[in-house]
Structures are given as C-alpha cells and as structure tokens.
CSV table of C-alpha atoms in Angstrom, one decimal:
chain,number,residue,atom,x,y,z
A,1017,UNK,CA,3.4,20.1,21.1
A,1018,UNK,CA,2.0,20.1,17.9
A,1019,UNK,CA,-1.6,18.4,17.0
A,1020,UNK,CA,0.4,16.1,14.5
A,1021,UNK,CA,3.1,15.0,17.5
A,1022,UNK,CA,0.4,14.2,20.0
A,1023,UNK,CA,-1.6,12.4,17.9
A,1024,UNK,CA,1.6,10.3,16.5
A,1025,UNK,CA,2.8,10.2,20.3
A,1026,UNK,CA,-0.7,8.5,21.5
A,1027,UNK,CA,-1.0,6.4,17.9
A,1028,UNK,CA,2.7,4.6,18.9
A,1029,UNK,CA,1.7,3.8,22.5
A,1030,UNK,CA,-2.0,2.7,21.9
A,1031,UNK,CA,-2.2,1.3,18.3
A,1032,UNK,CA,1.2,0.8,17.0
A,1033,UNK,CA,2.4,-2.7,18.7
A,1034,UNK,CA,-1.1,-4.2,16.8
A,1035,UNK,CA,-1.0,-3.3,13.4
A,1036,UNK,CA,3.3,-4.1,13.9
A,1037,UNK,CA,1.6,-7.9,14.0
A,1038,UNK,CA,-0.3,-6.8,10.0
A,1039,UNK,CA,3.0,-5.5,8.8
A,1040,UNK,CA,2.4,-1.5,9.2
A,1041,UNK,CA,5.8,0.0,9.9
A,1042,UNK,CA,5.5,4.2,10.1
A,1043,UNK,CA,5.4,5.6,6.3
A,1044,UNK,CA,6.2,9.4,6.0
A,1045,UNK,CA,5.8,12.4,8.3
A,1046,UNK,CA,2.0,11.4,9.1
A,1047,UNK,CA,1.1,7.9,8.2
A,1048,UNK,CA,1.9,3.9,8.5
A,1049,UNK,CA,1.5,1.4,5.8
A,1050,UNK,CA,2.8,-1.8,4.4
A,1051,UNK,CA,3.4,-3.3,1.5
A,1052,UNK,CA,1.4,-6.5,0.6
A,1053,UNK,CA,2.6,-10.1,-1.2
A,1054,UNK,CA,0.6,-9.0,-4.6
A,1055,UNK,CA,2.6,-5.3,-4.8
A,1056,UNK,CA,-0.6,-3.3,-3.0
A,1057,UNK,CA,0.6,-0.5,-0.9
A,1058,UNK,CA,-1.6,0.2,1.7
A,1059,UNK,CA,-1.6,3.0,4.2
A,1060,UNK,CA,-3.4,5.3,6.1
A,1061,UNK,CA,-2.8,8.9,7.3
A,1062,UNK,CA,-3.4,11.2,10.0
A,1063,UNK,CA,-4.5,14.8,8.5
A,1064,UNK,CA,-5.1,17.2,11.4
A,1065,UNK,CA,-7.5,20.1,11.0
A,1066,UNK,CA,-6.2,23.5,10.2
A,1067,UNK,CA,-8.2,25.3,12.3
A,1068,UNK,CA,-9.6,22.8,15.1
A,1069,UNK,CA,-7.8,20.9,17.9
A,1070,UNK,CA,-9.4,17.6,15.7
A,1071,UNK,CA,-8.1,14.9,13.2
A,1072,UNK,CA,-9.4,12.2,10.6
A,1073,UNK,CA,-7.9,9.4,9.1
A,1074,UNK,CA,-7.4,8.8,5.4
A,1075,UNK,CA,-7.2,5.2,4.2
A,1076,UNK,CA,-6.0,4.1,1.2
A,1077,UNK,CA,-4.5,1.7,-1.3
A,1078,UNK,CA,-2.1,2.2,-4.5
A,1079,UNK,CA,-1.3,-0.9,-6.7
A,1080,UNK,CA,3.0,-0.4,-7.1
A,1081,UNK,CA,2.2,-1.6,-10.7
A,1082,UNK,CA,-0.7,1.1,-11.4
A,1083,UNK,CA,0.9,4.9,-11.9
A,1084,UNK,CA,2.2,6.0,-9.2
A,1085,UNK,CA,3.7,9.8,-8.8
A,1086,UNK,CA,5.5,11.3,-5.5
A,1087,UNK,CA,2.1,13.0,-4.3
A,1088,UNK,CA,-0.1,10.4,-3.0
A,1089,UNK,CA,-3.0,9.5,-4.7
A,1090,UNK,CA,-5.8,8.7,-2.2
A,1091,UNK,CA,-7.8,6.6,-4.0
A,1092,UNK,CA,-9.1,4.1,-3.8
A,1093,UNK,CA,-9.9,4.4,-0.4
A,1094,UNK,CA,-11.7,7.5,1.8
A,1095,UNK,CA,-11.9,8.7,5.3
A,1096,UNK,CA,-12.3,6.3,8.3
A,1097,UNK,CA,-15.4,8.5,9.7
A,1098,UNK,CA,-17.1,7.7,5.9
A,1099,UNK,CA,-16.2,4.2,5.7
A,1100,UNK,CA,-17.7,3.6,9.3
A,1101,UNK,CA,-20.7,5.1,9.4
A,1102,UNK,CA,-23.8,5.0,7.3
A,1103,UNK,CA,-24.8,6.9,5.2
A,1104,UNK,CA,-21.2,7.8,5.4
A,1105,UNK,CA,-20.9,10.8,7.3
A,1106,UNK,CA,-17.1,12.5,8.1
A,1107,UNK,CA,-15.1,11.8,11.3
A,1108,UNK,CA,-12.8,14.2,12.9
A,1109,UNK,CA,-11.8,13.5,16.4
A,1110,UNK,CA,-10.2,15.7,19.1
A,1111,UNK,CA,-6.8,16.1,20.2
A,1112,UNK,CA,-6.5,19.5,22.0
A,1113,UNK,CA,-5.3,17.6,25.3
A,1114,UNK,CA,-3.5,14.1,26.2
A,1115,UNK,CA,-6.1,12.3,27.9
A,1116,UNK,CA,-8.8,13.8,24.6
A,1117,UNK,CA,-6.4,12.4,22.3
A,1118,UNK,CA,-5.9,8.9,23.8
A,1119,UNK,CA,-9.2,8.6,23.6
A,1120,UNK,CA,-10.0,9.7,20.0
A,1121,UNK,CA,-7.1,6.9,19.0
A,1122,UNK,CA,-8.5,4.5,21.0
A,1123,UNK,CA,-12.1,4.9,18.8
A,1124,UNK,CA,-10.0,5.3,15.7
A,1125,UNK,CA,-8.3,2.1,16.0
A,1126,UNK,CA,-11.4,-0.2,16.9
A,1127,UNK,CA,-12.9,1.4,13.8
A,1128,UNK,CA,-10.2,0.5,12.0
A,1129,UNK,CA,-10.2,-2.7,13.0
A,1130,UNK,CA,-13.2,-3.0,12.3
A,1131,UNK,CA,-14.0,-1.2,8.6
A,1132,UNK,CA,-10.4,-0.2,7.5
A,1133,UNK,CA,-8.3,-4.1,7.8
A,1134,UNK,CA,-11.3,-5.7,6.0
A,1135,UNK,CA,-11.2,-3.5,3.5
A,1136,UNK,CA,-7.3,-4.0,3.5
A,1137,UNK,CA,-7.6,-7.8,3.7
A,1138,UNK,CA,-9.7,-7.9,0.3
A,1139,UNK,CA,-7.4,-5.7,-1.6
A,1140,UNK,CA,-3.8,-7.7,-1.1
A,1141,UNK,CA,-3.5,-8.3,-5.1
A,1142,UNK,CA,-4.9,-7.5,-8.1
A,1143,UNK,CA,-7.2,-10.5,-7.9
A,1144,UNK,CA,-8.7,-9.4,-5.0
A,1145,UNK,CA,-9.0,-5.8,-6.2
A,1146,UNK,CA,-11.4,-6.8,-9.0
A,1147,UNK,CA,-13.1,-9.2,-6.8
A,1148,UNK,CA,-13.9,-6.3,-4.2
A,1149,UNK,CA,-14.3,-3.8,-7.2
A,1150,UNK,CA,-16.7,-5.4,-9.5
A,1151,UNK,CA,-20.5,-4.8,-9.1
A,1152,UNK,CA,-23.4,-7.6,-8.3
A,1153,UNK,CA,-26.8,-7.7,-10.2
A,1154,UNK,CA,-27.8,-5.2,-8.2
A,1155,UNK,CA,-25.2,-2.9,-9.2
A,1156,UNK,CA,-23.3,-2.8,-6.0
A,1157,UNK,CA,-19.5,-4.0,-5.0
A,1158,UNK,CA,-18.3,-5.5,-1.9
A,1159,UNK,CA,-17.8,-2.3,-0.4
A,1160,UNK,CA,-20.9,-0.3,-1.4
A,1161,UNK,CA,-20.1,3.5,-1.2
A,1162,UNK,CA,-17.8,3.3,1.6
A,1163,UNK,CA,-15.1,3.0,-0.7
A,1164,UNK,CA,-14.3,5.9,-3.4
A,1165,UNK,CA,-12.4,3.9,-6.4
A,1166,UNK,CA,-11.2,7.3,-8.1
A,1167,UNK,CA,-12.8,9.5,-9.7
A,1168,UNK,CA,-15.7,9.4,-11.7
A,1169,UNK,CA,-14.5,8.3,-15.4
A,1170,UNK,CA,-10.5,8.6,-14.3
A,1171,UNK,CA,-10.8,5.0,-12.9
A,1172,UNK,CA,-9.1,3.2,-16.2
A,1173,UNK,CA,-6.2,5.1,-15.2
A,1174,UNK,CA,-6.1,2.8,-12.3
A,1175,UNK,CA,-7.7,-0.4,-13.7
A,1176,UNK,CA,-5.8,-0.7,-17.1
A,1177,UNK,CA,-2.8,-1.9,-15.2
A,1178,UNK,CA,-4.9,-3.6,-12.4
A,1179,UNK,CA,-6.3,-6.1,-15.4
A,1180,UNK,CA,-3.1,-5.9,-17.4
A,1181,UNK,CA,-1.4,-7.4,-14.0
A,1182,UNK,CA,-4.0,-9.8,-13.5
A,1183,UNK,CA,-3.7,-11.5,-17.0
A,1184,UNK,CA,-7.4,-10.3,-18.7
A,1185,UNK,CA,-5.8,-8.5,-21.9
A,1186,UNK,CA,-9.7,-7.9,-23.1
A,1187,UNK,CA,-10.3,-5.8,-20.2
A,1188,UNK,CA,-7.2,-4.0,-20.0
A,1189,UNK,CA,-7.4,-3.3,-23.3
A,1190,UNK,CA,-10.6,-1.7,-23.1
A,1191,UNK,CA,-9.4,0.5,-20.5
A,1192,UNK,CA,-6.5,1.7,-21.9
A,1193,UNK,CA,-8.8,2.7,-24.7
A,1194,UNK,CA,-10.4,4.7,-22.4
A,1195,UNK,CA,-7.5,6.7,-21.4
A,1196,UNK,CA,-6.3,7.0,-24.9
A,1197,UNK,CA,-9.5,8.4,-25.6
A,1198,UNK,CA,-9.8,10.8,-22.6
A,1199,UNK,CA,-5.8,12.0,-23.0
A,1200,UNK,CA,-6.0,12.4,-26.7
A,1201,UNK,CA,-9.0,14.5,-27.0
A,1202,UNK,CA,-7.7,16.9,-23.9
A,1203,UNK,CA,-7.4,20.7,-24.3
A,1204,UNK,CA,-4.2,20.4,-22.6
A,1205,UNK,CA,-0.8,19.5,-24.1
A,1206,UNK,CA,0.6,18.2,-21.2
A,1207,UNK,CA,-1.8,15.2,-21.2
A,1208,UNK,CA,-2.0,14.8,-24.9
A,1209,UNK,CA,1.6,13.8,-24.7
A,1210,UNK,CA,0.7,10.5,-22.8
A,1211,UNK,CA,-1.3,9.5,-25.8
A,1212,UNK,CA,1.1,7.8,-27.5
A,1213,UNK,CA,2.0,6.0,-24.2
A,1214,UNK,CA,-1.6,4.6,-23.5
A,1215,UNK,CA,-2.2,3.4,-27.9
A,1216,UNK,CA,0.7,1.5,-27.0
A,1217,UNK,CA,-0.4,0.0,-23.9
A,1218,UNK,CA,-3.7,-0.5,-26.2
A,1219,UNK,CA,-2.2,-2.4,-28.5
A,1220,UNK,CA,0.2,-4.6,-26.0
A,1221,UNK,CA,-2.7,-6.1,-24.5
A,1222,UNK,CA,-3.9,-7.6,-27.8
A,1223,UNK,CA,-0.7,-9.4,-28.5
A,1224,UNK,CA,-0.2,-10.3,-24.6
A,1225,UNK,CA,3.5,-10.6,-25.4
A,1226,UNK,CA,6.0,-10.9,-22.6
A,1227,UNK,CA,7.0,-7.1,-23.0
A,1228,UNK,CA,3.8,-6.7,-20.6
A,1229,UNK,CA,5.8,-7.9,-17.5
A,1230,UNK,CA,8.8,-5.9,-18.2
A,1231,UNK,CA,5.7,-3.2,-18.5
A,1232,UNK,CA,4.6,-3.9,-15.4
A,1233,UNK,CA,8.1,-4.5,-13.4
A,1234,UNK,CA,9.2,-1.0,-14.7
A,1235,UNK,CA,5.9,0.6,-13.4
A,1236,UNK,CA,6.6,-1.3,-10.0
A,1237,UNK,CA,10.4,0.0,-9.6
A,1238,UNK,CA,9.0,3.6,-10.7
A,1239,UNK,CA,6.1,3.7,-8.0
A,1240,UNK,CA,8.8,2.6,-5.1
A,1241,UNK,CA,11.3,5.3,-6.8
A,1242,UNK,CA,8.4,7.9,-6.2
A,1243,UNK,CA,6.5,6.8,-2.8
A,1244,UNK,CA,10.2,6.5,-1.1
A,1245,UNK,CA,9.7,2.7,-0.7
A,1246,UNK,CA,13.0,1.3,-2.1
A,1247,UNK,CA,14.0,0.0,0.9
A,1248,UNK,CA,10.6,-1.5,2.3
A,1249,UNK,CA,10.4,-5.3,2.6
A,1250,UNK,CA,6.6,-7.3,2.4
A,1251,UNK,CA,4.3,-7.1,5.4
A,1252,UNK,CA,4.9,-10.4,6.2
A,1253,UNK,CA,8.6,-9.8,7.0
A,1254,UNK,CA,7.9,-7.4,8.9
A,1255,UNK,CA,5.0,-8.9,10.9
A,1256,UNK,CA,7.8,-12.0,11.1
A,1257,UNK,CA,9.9,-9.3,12.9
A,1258,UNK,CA,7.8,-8.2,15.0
A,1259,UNK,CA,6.6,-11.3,16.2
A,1260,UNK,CA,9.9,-13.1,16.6
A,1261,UNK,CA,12.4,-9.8,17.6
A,1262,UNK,CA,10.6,-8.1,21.0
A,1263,UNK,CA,13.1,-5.2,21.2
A,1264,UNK,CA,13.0,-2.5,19.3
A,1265,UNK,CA,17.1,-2.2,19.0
A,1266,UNK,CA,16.6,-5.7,17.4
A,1267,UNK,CA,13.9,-5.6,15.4
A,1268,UNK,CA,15.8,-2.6,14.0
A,1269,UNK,CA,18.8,-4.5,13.3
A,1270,UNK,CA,17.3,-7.5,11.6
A,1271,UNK,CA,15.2,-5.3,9.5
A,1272,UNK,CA,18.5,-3.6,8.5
A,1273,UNK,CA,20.8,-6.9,7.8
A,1274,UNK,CA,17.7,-8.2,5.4
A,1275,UNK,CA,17.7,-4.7,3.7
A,1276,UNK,CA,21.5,-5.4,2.5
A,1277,UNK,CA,20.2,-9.1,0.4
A,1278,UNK,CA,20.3,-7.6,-2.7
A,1279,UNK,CA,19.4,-9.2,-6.2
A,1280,UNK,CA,22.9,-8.3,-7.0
A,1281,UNK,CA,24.4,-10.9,-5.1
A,1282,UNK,CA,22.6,-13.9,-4.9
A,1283,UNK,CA,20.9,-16.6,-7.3
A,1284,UNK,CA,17.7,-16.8,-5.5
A,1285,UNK,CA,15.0,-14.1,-4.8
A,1286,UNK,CA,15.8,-11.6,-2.1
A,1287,UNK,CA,12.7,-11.3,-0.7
A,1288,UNK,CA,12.2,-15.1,0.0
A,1289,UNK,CA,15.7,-15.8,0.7
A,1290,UNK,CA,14.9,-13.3,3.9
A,1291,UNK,CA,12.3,-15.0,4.9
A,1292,UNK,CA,14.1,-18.6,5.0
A,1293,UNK,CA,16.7,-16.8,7.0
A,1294,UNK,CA,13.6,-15.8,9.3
A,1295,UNK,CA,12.4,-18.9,9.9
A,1296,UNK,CA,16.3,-20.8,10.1
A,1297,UNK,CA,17.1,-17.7,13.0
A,1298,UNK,CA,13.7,-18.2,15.1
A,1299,UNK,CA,14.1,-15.2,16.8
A,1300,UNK,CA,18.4,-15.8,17.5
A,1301,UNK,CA,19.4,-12.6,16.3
A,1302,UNK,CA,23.0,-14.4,16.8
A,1303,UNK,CA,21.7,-17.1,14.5
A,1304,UNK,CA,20.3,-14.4,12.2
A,1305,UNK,CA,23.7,-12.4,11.5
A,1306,UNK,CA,25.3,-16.4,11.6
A,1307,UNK,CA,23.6,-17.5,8.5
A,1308,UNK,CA,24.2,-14.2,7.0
A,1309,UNK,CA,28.0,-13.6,7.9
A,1310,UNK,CA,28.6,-17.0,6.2
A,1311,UNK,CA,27.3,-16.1,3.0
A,1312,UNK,CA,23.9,-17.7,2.9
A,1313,UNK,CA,25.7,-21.0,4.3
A,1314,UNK,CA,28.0,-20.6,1.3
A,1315,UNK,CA,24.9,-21.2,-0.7
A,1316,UNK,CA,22.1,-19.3,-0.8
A,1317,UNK,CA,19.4,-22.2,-1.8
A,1318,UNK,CA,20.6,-24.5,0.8
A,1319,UNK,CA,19.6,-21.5,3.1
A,1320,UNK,CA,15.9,-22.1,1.5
C-alpha cells in the first residue's frame, strides 16, 4: 500500500465523520476542503515525503473571487507542524505501518482542531480575511507568523480583489497599482501582458461602477472552472447532509438530487432553494426527492 493510501485509509476512519459536521467533503487525489458562505475555499492536503515513511499537512485558503489557476496556490496558509508550534518549527509524521499511522492522524487532527479550524473560522469571507490580515500597533495580525499570506510583495495579487470584494475601492485601488506596477516593469513578456488587465482594474475601483460585480462573478466561475469545483455546494449543505442523512448511500444521493437545481430552471437562487428543501425534508430522503419530483411544489418560492 502506498504512503498516500494508508494515510487517506486512517484519515477516513479517524478524522473524516468530524470535519463531515464543518462541511469538508474529499477534494482531489490528496486533500478535503469546503467551500465557505463568503466564496473562501478552504482545504488542506496530505503531501507524503519522497524519501521517508512520514507526512505533513498543508493548510490553506483561496478566495474563489481572487485569481485562481489549476495548480494550487498554497497561500495563504502553511504547514500544520508551523502553524502549531512555536517558533514554528516543521511537522512530518510517520506512516511506515498501520498502527504508526493511526496514530500520527490522531495528533494531526487534535492539532487541527486546535490551530487549523480557528484559522479557518476567521477567514469564511472577505471581511474576515482583512480582519485576520491587518496588523495591530504593534505590527502584528491575528495570526502572527503562523500564517504565510503569500509572498513577500506578491500579496496585492491576492488582496486587490479581497478589498475590491469587500467594497473599499481606495484600497483595492492601491493594490491593483501595485501589480500594475510590478507586471509592467517585468523583464518577462509573459507578465507584461497582464498590464493592461490590472490599469483597468486600477481605474474600475475609482468609479466603483457595477461592472465590478460582473468582475468579481466572472473571477468566481473561472476559479471553480480551474480548482474542479463546479459541482461543489456551500459547507453548510453539506454539513446539513451529514447531519440529517447517516448513510453514506444517502447522503450520496441527496448531495446528487441538489447538484441537478440549476439557475437555469428556477426563479430563485439555487443554492438557498437547496437548503429550504433541507430543512422541508428533515432527513426523509422520500420527502426530499417528493418536494423535488413535484417541481419545487410547482413553485419554487413557496418551497422557501
């Protein structure tokens, strides 16, 4: 068995039916995440050592409205081992046998309880990403250095859209700036072409016209396009699942018949219209294909 497999094979049966309850469903080959209410994708992978029988775990974030390509960025965020320990010192634990490996996950997860869901707690929207971002009088954020934002300089690449999203024009604007500055002047043509893109981003934010939500909506669709998360639903959905369907088979099914409410075919938003049909169904997965077999009730508000 590979390292990967036993560490995913002891991750479902130890850690798995607890973060089901925060909305983490499995993202990927190596990783769980979910997405949250403000468009925050947040997730956390398993990267086994090359050489050792040994593992760490990488926890992260990516704003859906920031830039978002189909390698994962992992920042902001940073290893479990340097978020839990001070002065922030790497974590790998061992897997080379069944019992070793239970036990590494075991650790893992009360340290991710403990350092990783706070951190995820405070970074559910873009509010809350400046809030846990910005620095005190002293010159320190919420999270000190146990949280790696990007790096060094590249952050506006990031934060331009966090404070475009958030409604502070003056800030976006100067961050946008930033990257117009940093792109334009580059020795490589490949990034002076996105020059263009960030003046005009510059010079939306000082009109704060209505194009910047069809800005930020086309960023969102394009960061789900490239992080294969089309067909994700919110956390709390999914944590509604979890808690309501016990079975596997069924919490597979529901999450499939609210997957098929599309925009396409209903007045009302997809997204809450699933989770009036969550609350109508209480668990009745008979109830539950009722409500949708009859087309919403034959109205989709009277469903909400």
């Amino acid at each position: 068995m590979s390292k990967l497999k036993r560490i995913l094979k002891s991750w479902e049966k130890i850690a798995r039916p607890s973060l089901q309850l925060q909305g983490f469903k499995h993202y990927g080959k190596d990783g769980f995440g979910r997405i949250t209410h403000g468009d925050v994708f947040q997730y956390f992978l398993f990267q086994p050592h090359r050489h050792t029988d040994s593992f760490t775990v990488e926890v992260c974030i990516r704003p859906l409205f920031c830039e978002n390509g189909e390698h994962l960025n992992l920042r902001p965020g940073n290893r479990l081992g340097y978020m839990a320990t001070r002065p922030g010192l790497d974590k790998w634990w061992t897997c080379t046998t069944d019992e070793e490996t239970d036990k590494s996950v075991n650790e893992a997860l009360l340290l991710m309880n403990e350092f990783a869901m706070p951190f995820y707690n405070s970074t559910r929207t873009c509010t809350e990403i400046i809030q846990s971002y910005k620095k005190n009088f002293l010159g320190r954020n919420k999270f000190g250095n146990r949280v790696n934002w990007g790096s060094p300089g590249y952050e506006c690449f990031d934060f331009g859209y966090i404070y475009l999203k958030v409604g502070d024009y003056k800030k976006a604007s100067e961050e946008f700036e930033k990257c117009y500055q940093m792109v334009s002047s580059s020795v490589r043509e490949s990034e002076r072409s996105f020059a263009e893109k960030y003046q005009h981003l510059h010079q939306l934010c000082k009109t704060g016209s209505k194009e910047v939500d069809e800005v930020l909506e086309a960023q969102i669709q394009k960061s789900l396009e490239n992080m294969n998360l089309k067909k994700w639903l919110y956390a709390d959905i999914y944590k509604t699942i979890f808690q309501q369907f016990l079975s596997p088979v069924e919490q597979s099914e529901v999450e499939t018949i609210l997957k098929s409410i599309t925009k396409n075919h209903i007045t009302v938003g997809a997204d809450q219209l699933a989770r009036s049909i969550l609350v109508l169904a209480d668990g009745n997965i008979t109830e539950l294909k009722k409500i949708v077999d009859s087309n919403y009730l034959c109205d989709p508000r009277d469903v909400i």
